[in-house]
């Protein structure tokens, strides 16, 4: 099944460069011959899809930056000018806005794929940790970017989120005015958020690099969660995965185009087209959809003993992401894939239901049913990681693993 | 000359000590050099300087409020009615989440001056304009996550941990208020 390296008949210029800096050898090894388990499904294309959306964000972002003005009196108008006067400006902006949503969607599915198939287990712990770091960087970047158009939701999102830090005992208020560069969200805040938003793109690019390097050392997991034992259980990345990922990317881009061209504002909040007004809070503050579950957790925590609701909410929201770092050690089961863990599979879908419920609750005002749903789902979310994963790993009776990937394919189980 | 065991041990520990000292000095140097960068993000001198605002109180009738901007934040100035003052003073401070008496918050009973920023997550509470909801305690109501403040701006119900802050203020004349 090995595609032969065409090392012998490469153009001389390629040979010349390769002898001095072996980029071509590297590409051939890591993206040509690189062995992929032959049974990976389309969920293994989400990493490639996420990379494409990241590239879209980078390119559209750099061109938007050529027209954007980071000043509180000019920012809103400069964005409107991009929409109305700059050639194709509306396209750049709508691609950037919807690109962020699709980036998050791709990464969320990618992450849940890892949870389902146990991709975080040895030897892929560090790969997983770089993934969680990426998630944190993406969240920071999305928040910073959302402030830039200086609409009402930009302004109040910045206010509410930076105020989270004031919950920290003793140094909280000092920290907030350090972050803001003043006593409220104002011009110094806008200019630094712009600088940091631009910087984050490069930080993310570097961490994606580490993530992929780690991946190429430990190689891809697969739906069976068992390592390939021989060469006929793998296929070379090119042409098999380049073609498969290419197809998946086209499908993702079609979905992306539907939003960008036909419903460009569907995922956003219309009140962000009202210029920022420091004297008036919009009646209902909601973040973008990809933050809804976390926003619900933030508001679900009541006053507990000595920890007031504000500090408790901040701790819970932070912990909801930080807990992901520890998943490789919280899950004590030696079996990776949920296919062979019938009980874990059930709990996995309960977790999905809890996250969807949190998302719904996070989009509503925190009262009545939404508040109770948020509380219950928050409890389950943490119980899943801190109680279910450790206990289940020891108790669960798993199904017998196939002898090898080939054996599973022959018996029709793969 | 032959090196004895003790010489060698002495040399090793000297080497260890020197590398420790070098590392420590290096770390202290880096930390010191970081400070200007960190401090450059703190409020600048012009932001600190622009921090008093004068308000003419004459046009504000009893029962009315106005909102002024101070340090980029809204400040609520309310001319309280005798009933509002009485309501604020009737509550025993000890029963409150953030126990402060109204006397300590309003030097002239009819004027209450508050930073109009909810102590939960920083929204601007409602209650300044005639049609606004004033919450269950007749003061202010924060719509973001439902905090109710009384006529003294003290937190009475909802997630906010503390009372609306009272900025530093003084009365220049009987009718001019200086905030800051
Ligand atoms: C900036 C966003 C991200 C990009 C661009 C990205 C990119 C990639 C790519 C290209 C792959 C290989 C293809 C694949 O298996 O899908 C991959 C694998 C992986 N990623 Fe990510 N990733 C991102 C975020 C994350 C996050 C947030 C996590 C989890 C916390 C994560 C965990 C993993 C794991 C565990 C693998 C190996 C999966 C396996 O082989 O089973 N990644 N990533
Ligand atoms: S910001 Fe006022 S209740 Fe949350």
XYZ file of C-alpha atoms and ligand atoms in Angstrom:
641
model
C 0.000 0.000 0.000
C 3.010 2.328 0.271
C 3.106 5.101 -2.295
C 6.710 5.245 -3.416
C 8.604 8.400 -2.592
C 9.560 10.082 -5.834
C 12.849 11.147 -4.234
C 14.767 10.008 -7.321
C 13.142 12.186 -9.984
C 12.605 15.484 -8.248
C 13.521 18.685 -10.131
C 17.082 19.836 -9.517
C 16.021 23.035 -7.807
C 14.035 20.926 -5.320
C 17.085 18.722 -4.739
C 19.247 21.799 -4.284
C 16.960 23.300 -1.644
C 16.310 19.966 0.031
C 20.027 19.319 0.522
C 20.256 22.612 2.402
C 16.909 22.667 4.201
C 14.990 19.400 3.876
C 11.482 20.874 3.642
C 10.499 18.603 0.761
C 11.683 15.488 2.540
C 9.809 16.654 5.595
C 6.571 17.277 3.701
C 6.870 13.932 1.946
C 7.390 12.152 5.270
C 4.768 13.997 7.326
C 2.057 14.634 4.728
C 2.875 12.139 1.993
C 3.763 8.836 3.592
C 2.514 9.636 7.092
C 0.620 6.469 8.133
C -3.022 6.999 9.098
C -5.151 4.187 10.576
C -7.226 2.971 7.658
C -10.456 2.997 9.678
C -10.629 6.715 10.637
C -14.039 8.274 9.953
C -15.040 11.815 8.950
C -14.738 13.031 12.534
C -10.987 12.846 11.918
C -11.375 15.599 9.312
C -12.447 18.200 11.852
C -8.861 19.142 12.710
C -8.211 19.941 9.058
C -11.504 21.839 8.823
C -10.620 23.861 11.927
C -7.250 24.704 10.358
C -8.985 26.000 7.232
C -11.251 28.280 9.265
C -8.241 29.512 11.181
C -6.558 30.397 7.880
C -9.727 32.218 6.756
C -9.737 34.219 9.992
C -6.075 35.161 9.569
C -6.419 36.329 5.982
C -9.700 38.230 6.380
C -8.424 39.686 9.663
C -5.270 41.108 8.129
C -7.278 42.785 5.346
C -9.885 44.127 7.764
C -7.055 45.640 9.818
C -6.113 47.790 6.823
C -9.425 49.665 7.138
C -10.253 49.456 10.828
C -9.521 52.320 13.267
C -9.035 51.458 16.923
C -10.387 54.603 18.562
C -13.575 54.866 20.581
C -14.889 57.743 18.450
C -13.953 56.175 15.122
C -14.143 52.405 15.525
C -17.876 51.992 14.991
C -17.888 54.253 11.921
C -14.802 52.593 10.457
C -16.601 49.252 10.639
C -19.684 50.727 8.955
C -17.384 52.136 6.280
C -15.951 48.656 5.731
C -19.515 47.402 5.296
C -20.657 50.158 2.925
C -17.723 51.765 1.128
C -14.696 49.471 1.110
C -14.673 47.243 -1.975
C -15.770 43.793 -0.854
C -15.481 45.011 2.731
C -18.828 43.406 3.612
C -17.478 40.066 2.427
C -14.272 40.352 4.456
C -16.235 41.232 7.555
C -18.962 38.632 7.161
C -16.326 35.963 6.499
C -14.443 37.005 9.623
C -17.583 37.033 11.808
C -18.984 33.743 10.563
C -15.501 32.229 10.277
C -15.145 32.604 14.049
C -18.429 30.743 14.602
C -17.423 27.945 12.253
C -13.974 27.728 13.825
C -15.586 27.185 17.225
C -18.110 24.719 15.830
C -15.325 22.682 14.205
C -13.163 22.717 17.322
C -16.049 21.762 19.607
C -16.867 18.722 17.455
C -13.141 17.937 17.264
C -12.866 18.055 21.061
C -15.980 15.907 21.601
C -14.603 13.409 19.086
C -11.542 13.148 21.346
C -13.750 12.616 24.417
C -15.803 9.922 22.691
C -12.915 7.918 21.286
C -10.589 8.426 24.272
C -8.010 10.221 22.119
C -6.601 11.938 25.223
C -5.271 8.704 26.727
C -1.601 7.744 26.735
C 0.433 8.553 24.751
C -1.695 11.515 23.525
C -1.956 13.493 26.814
C 0.276 16.357 25.717
C -1.461 16.569 22.346
C -4.748 16.930 24.254
C -3.262 19.561 26.573
C -2.129 21.664 23.620
C -5.710 21.309 22.368
C -7.133 22.753 25.584
C -4.557 25.571 25.432
C -5.799 26.274 21.906
C -9.355 26.412 23.153
C -8.394 28.960 25.822
C -6.496 31.067 23.272
C -9.436 30.958 20.871
C -11.806 32.112 23.578
C -9.530 34.992 24.546
C -9.142 35.966 20.916
C -12.879 35.798 20.164
C -13.669 37.941 23.190
C -11.027 40.564 22.329
C -12.173 40.684 18.707
C -15.822 41.073 19.626
C -15.050 44.325 21.433
C -13.477 45.969 18.374
C -16.631 47.098 16.462
C -17.542 49.139 19.577
C -21.258 48.412 19.435
C -23.491 48.116 22.486
C -22.833 44.389 22.936
C -19.092 44.911 22.386
C -18.992 47.496 25.108
C -21.114 45.643 27.640
C -19.509 42.276 26.982
C -16.165 43.922 27.689
C -17.570 45.465 30.873
C -19.150 42.300 32.210
C -16.222 40.022 31.366
C -13.475 42.295 32.689
C -15.549 42.779 35.839
C -15.291 39.036 36.461
C -11.769 39.703 37.674
C -13.047 42.066 40.366
C -14.369 38.958 42.119
C -10.806 38.029 43.066
C -10.321 38.945 46.734
C -7.990 41.860 47.635
C -6.375 42.570 44.250
C -9.530 42.299 42.100
C -10.234 46.006 41.599
C -6.590 46.839 40.939
C -6.430 44.056 38.403
C -9.540 45.328 36.600
C -8.221 48.870 36.228
C -4.905 47.424 35.026
C -6.703 45.387 32.368
C -8.884 48.324 31.336
C -6.223 51.030 31.562
C -8.792 53.173 33.397
C -11.860 52.898 35.575
C -14.219 51.775 32.868
C -14.060 50.310 29.382
C -12.730 53.201 27.323
C -10.242 54.137 24.631
C -7.178 52.605 26.374
C -9.141 49.351 26.620
C -10.014 49.387 22.932
C -6.471 50.028 21.726
C -4.934 47.291 23.867
C -7.645 44.810 22.954
C -6.882 45.476 19.299
C -3.148 44.898 19.803
C -3.813 41.705 21.742
C -6.420 40.419 19.291
C -3.874 40.697 16.506
C -1.212 39.057 18.681
C -3.468 36.126 19.637
C -3.676 35.031 16.003
C 0.054 34.356 15.994
C -0.001 32.690 19.396
C -2.713 30.352 18.108
C -0.708 29.653 14.969
C 2.283 28.663 17.103
C 0.230 26.426 19.400
C -1.404 24.748 16.381
C 2.182 24.040 15.286
C 2.969 22.346 18.614
C -0.341 20.474 18.530
C 0.396 19.083 15.075
C 4.026 18.244 15.864
C 2.845 16.291 18.906
C 0.228 14.591 16.733
C 2.870 13.496 14.263
C 4.926 11.913 17.036
C 2.102 9.933 18.668
C -0.001 9.662 15.473
C -3.754 9.547 15.079
C -6.083 7.488 17.179
C -9.034 5.800 15.401
C -12.631 4.775 16.143
C -11.547 1.413 17.602
C -9.084 3.051 19.952
C -6.441 0.350 19.363
C -3.063 1.079 17.788
C -2.351 -0.178 14.243
C -0.136 -3.295 14.475
C 1.135 -3.606 10.939
C 1.615 -1.559 7.787
C -1.523 -2.939 6.130
C -3.621 -1.388 8.868
C -2.587 2.098 7.807
C -2.833 4.124 4.619
C -0.470 6.926 3.535
C -1.804 10.411 4.242
C -1.537 11.290 0.565
C -3.646 10.588 -1.438
C -6.078 8.897 0.972
C -6.494 11.535 3.660
C -5.751 14.547 1.479
C -8.693 13.479 -0.675
C -10.972 12.630 2.233
C -10.131 15.797 4.200
C -10.439 17.808 0.986
C -13.976 16.559 0.478
C -14.891 17.289 4.111
C -13.436 20.791 3.808
C -15.557 21.500 0.720
C -18.705 20.414 2.554
C -17.786 22.651 5.505
C -17.117 25.580 3.180
C -20.534 25.128 1.536
C -22.201 25.375 4.947
C -20.018 28.394 5.722
C -21.037 30.069 2.452
C -24.717 29.565 3.203
C -24.307 31.604 6.360
C -21.898 34.179 4.962
C -23.991 34.975 1.902
C -27.563 34.262 2.949
C -27.745 34.705 6.735
C -24.631 36.663 7.691
C -26.126 38.104 10.874
C -28.063 35.093 12.036
C -25.408 34.011 14.529
C -24.805 37.538 15.868
C -26.668 39.977 18.093
C -28.404 42.876 16.305
C -27.896 45.302 19.193
C -24.242 45.320 18.293
C -25.203 47.559 15.376
C -26.060 50.263 17.945
C -22.967 52.317 18.884
C -21.554 51.771 22.385
C -23.225 53.839 25.103
C -21.508 53.782 28.516
C -24.644 55.163 30.203
C -27.096 52.526 29.094
C -26.901 48.772 29.421
C -28.929 46.810 26.855
C -31.827 45.040 28.587
C -30.470 41.560 27.942
C -26.745 40.856 27.677
C -25.809 37.666 25.862
C -22.505 36.536 24.420
C -22.072 34.808 21.051
C -23.521 31.292 20.881
C -20.187 29.562 21.441
C -19.934 31.073 24.912
C -23.498 30.302 26.010
C -22.709 27.132 28.009
C -19.934 28.899 29.914
C -22.091 31.970 30.489
C -24.788 29.698 31.939
C -22.273 28.149 34.365
C -21.120 31.629 35.401
C -24.638 32.574 36.432
C -25.743 29.220 37.855
C -23.751 29.340 41.096
C -25.636 30.679 44.149
C -24.082 32.104 47.326
C -22.293 29.211 49.029
C -20.958 29.492 52.593
C -18.285 32.173 52.452
C -18.034 32.308 48.659
C -20.502 34.776 47.166
C -22.296 34.081 43.902
C -19.982 36.326 41.897
C -16.727 34.685 42.949
C -18.341 31.246 42.867
C -19.560 31.809 39.316
C -16.145 32.945 38.169
C -14.443 29.934 39.776
C -16.972 27.537 38.253
C -16.644 29.019 34.783
C -12.854 28.847 34.904
C -12.955 25.326 36.312
C -15.296 24.161 33.555
C -12.444 24.593 31.075
C -9.505 23.830 33.357
C -11.034 20.462 34.235
C -10.411 19.424 30.619
C -6.660 19.580 31.248
C -7.002 16.744 33.752
C -9.236 14.455 31.708
C -6.355 12.130 30.730
C -5.858 11.360 34.424
C -9.479 11.607 35.570
C -10.515 8.874 33.150
C -9.128 5.708 34.714
C -10.370 3.245 32.092
C -7.678 1.421 30.102
C -10.056 1.199 27.111
C -10.032 4.226 24.807
C -13.015 4.072 22.500
C -16.594 4.488 23.756
C -17.514 1.725 21.296
C -16.294 -0.801 23.834
C -17.555 1.101 26.879
C -21.355 0.760 26.835
C -21.934 2.629 30.100
C -19.488 5.406 29.334
C -21.272 5.834 26.006
C -24.518 6.527 27.863
C -22.846 9.070 30.130
C -21.200 10.700 27.114
C -24.616 11.466 25.619
C -25.861 12.759 28.965
C -22.876 15.122 28.927
C -23.836 16.297 25.429
C -27.411 16.853 26.633
C -26.090 18.832 29.624
C -23.939 21.013 27.373
C -26.862 21.688 25.024
C -29.064 22.506 28.018
C -26.385 24.872 29.337
C -26.216 26.497 25.915
C -29.944 27.083 25.929
C -29.893 28.433 29.493
C -26.965 30.699 28.691
C -28.916 32.386 25.934
C -31.840 33.275 28.243
C -32.173 35.642 31.197
C -31.165 33.773 34.371
C -34.559 33.289 35.962
C -37.243 30.637 36.249
C -36.712 27.437 34.279
C -33.477 28.608 32.628
C -31.846 29.108 36.015
C -32.837 25.658 37.282
C -31.782 23.962 34.078
C -28.427 25.763 34.319
C -27.932 24.623 37.924
C -28.767 20.997 37.200
C -26.653 20.872 34.046
C -23.705 22.559 35.783
C -23.831 19.917 38.504
C -23.847 17.148 35.929
C -21.064 18.741 33.892
C -18.702 18.681 36.858
C -19.920 15.323 38.143
C -19.219 13.815 34.735
C -15.549 14.718 34.884
C -14.890 14.527 38.619
C -17.053 11.562 39.645
C -18.210 9.543 36.636
C -14.897 9.351 34.780
C -12.756 8.199 37.748
C -15.287 5.705 39.161
C -16.547 4.297 35.889
C -13.053 3.509 34.700
C -12.623 1.089 37.590
C -16.123 -0.402 37.672
C -17.261 -0.645 34.083
C -17.337 -4.027 32.327
C -16.018 -3.203 28.876
C -16.687 -5.180 25.707
C -13.844 -7.361 24.357
C -11.440 -5.431 22.146
C -10.810 -6.801 18.640
C -7.422 -8.448 18.133
C -6.431 -5.848 15.566
C -7.835 -3.231 13.212
C -7.706 -5.755 10.327
C -9.515 -8.371 12.376
C -12.263 -5.877 13.193
C -12.583 -4.883 9.525
C -12.839 -8.530 8.422
C -15.525 -9.298 10.972
C -17.401 -6.187 9.883
C -17.101 -4.559 13.301
C -14.952 -1.577 12.314
C 49.177 18.465 42.153
C 46.644 15.871 42.984
C 43.097 16.956 43.713
C 41.776 15.674 47.024
C 38.175 14.569 47.576
C 37.400 17.567 49.751
C 38.775 20.021 47.174
C 36.535 18.490 44.579
C 33.471 18.632 46.823
C 34.304 22.240 47.665
C 34.607 23.103 44.004
C 31.279 21.431 43.206
C 29.403 23.292 45.866
C 31.100 26.555 44.849
C 29.975 25.932 41.296
C 26.458 25.160 42.450
C 26.386 28.313 44.541
C 27.642 30.472 41.684
C 25.057 29.168 39.254
C 22.342 29.680 41.837
C 23.412 33.282 42.427
C 23.655 33.941 38.697
C 20.195 32.531 38.111
C 18.738 34.523 40.987
C 20.266 37.785 39.754
C 19.114 37.052 36.238
C 15.577 36.347 37.415
C 15.485 39.499 39.548
C 16.749 41.519 36.586
C 14.112 40.148 34.258
C 11.387 40.781 36.840
C 12.562 44.381 37.255
C 12.686 44.958 33.527
C 9.126 43.646 33.214
C 7.678 46.251 35.544
C 7.646 49.216 33.108
C 5.773 47.054 30.618
C 3.224 45.928 33.167
C 2.797 49.370 34.667
C 2.346 50.977 31.240
C -1.012 49.228 31.135
C -2.263 50.890 34.342
C -4.429 54.049 34.095
C -2.273 56.807 32.557
C -1.665 60.205 34.163
C -4.276 61.976 32.014
C -6.878 59.391 32.949
C -6.031 59.891 36.628
C -6.123 63.676 36.269
C -9.533 63.986 34.664
C -11.272 62.946 37.804
C -13.518 65.613 39.250
C -16.927 66.601 37.932
C -19.174 69.428 39.186
C -22.947 69.120 39.180
C -25.451 71.951 39.519
C -28.130 70.685 41.906
C -30.715 73.496 41.497
C -32.687 72.007 38.612
C -33.147 68.602 40.286
C -36.523 68.529 42.037
C -37.299 66.158 44.885
C -37.944 62.681 43.496
C -35.804 63.317 40.403
C -32.419 61.884 39.468
C -29.697 62.759 37.036
C -26.798 60.754 35.670
C -23.400 62.346 35.094
C -20.209 60.868 33.718
C -17.234 60.650 36.105
C -14.065 58.696 35.274
C -15.967 57.236 32.324
C -18.575 55.790 34.640
C -22.158 56.893 35.237
C -22.764 58.537 38.621
C -26.341 58.665 39.913
C -27.393 61.778 41.808
C -30.877 61.431 43.288
C -32.812 64.082 45.153
C -34.656 61.833 47.576
C -38.169 62.508 48.882
C -38.698 62.411 52.659
C -40.459 59.051 52.209
C -37.430 57.613 50.404
C -35.107 58.857 53.138
C -37.361 57.381 55.790
C -37.459 54.039 53.964
C -33.673 53.941 53.764
C -33.212 54.829 57.422
C -35.880 52.461 58.760
C -33.855 49.333 57.874
C -31.583 48.025 60.654
C -28.135 47.939 59.013
C -27.285 44.611 60.622
C -29.893 42.867 58.483
C -28.185 43.810 55.221
C -25.824 41.816 53.046
C -23.379 44.708 53.028
C -24.257 46.395 56.330
C -23.895 50.187 56.214
C -26.325 52.721 57.637
C -27.899 55.271 55.318
C -26.528 58.031 57.545
C -23.005 56.925 56.638
C -23.779 56.951 52.926
C -25.663 60.250 52.568
C -24.149 63.238 54.348
C -27.161 65.367 53.395
C -30.162 63.067 53.725
C -31.961 64.382 50.644
C -28.996 63.739 48.319
C -27.716 60.280 47.528
C -24.721 60.033 45.197
C -23.774 56.639 43.788
C -21.493 55.111 41.191
C -24.105 53.706 38.829
C -22.290 50.465 38.227
C -23.785 47.243 39.508
C -21.316 45.580 41.873
C -22.104 42.231 40.331
C -20.676 42.460 36.820
C -20.785 46.141 36.010
C -24.082 46.806 34.227
C -25.806 50.164 34.723
C -28.900 49.597 36.900
C -32.297 51.027 35.924
C -34.194 53.524 38.063
C -32.886 56.879 36.902
C -35.589 57.621 34.365
C -39.292 58.090 35.210
C -40.529 54.922 33.460
C -37.750 52.644 34.748
C -38.277 49.729 37.066
C -36.843 50.580 40.475
C -36.896 47.038 41.797
C -38.640 45.735 44.902
C -37.022 48.260 47.255
C -37.788 51.471 45.397
C -34.172 52.280 44.514
C -32.534 50.728 41.459
C -32.848 47.478 39.603
C -30.098 45.842 37.569
C -31.647 43.996 34.642
C -28.549 41.986 33.804
C -28.880 39.385 36.512
C -31.604 40.843 38.691
C -30.012 42.792 41.565
C -32.348 45.008 43.620
C -30.964 48.086 45.383
C -32.835 50.207 47.931
C -33.181 54.013 48.084
C -29.739 54.179 49.666
C -28.231 52.119 46.830
C -27.691 49.142 49.135
C -27.948 45.633 47.779
C -31.104 43.925 49.021
C -31.681 40.986 46.683
C -29.921 39.339 43.740
C -26.378 38.257 42.947
C -24.488 41.520 43.572
C -22.180 41.156 46.586
C -21.961 44.813 47.645
C -23.794 48.135 47.786
C -23.519 50.621 44.927
C -20.312 52.507 45.688
C -20.501 56.043 47.047
C -17.838 58.117 45.277
C -15.867 60.728 47.144
C -17.901 63.945 46.921
C -18.374 67.299 48.590
C -20.811 70.216 48.412
C -19.009 73.280 47.027
C -21.988 75.562 47.773
C -25.411 74.581 48.845
C -26.199 73.907 45.193
C -23.002 72.589 43.600
C -21.842 69.035 44.068
C -18.242 68.103 43.292
C -17.623 64.433 42.575
C -14.069 63.139 42.912
C -7.233 25.895 17.063
C -7.964 24.848 17.002
C -7.469 23.479 16.616
C -6.864 23.088 15.442
C -6.585 23.965 14.245
C -6.574 21.685 15.569
C -5.966 20.930 14.595
C -5.793 19.561 14.638
C -5.445 18.723 13.532
C -5.140 19.190 12.108
C -5.442 17.424 13.982
C -5.275 16.161 13.161
C -6.582 15.770 12.440
C -7.677 15.264 13.373
O -7.456 14.294 14.118
O -8.799 15.824 13.340
C -5.734 17.465 15.387
C -5.777 16.337 16.228
C -6.143 16.361 17.569
N -6.639 17.457 18.288
Fe -6.795 19.350 17.555
N -6.978 21.261 16.823
C -7.531 22.325 17.482
C -8.093 22.332 18.753
C -8.154 21.212 19.589
C -8.796 21.180 20.875
C -9.520 22.351 21.511
C -8.627 19.907 21.376
C -9.097 19.292 22.685
C -9.082 19.845 23.838
C -7.878 19.143 20.414
C -7.490 17.815 20.565
C -6.935 17.037 19.572
C -6.606 15.632 19.700
C -6.762 14.780 20.957
C -6.107 15.202 18.442
C -5.670 13.796 18.056
C -6.933 13.113 17.710
C -6.817 11.678 17.256
O -5.933 11.350 16.496
O -7.693 10.931 17.684
N -7.618 19.978 19.344
N -5.952 18.767 15.783
S -24.404 43.057 36.582
Fe -26.047 43.722 37.779
S -26.939 41.905 38.410
Fe -25.232 41.187 37.259
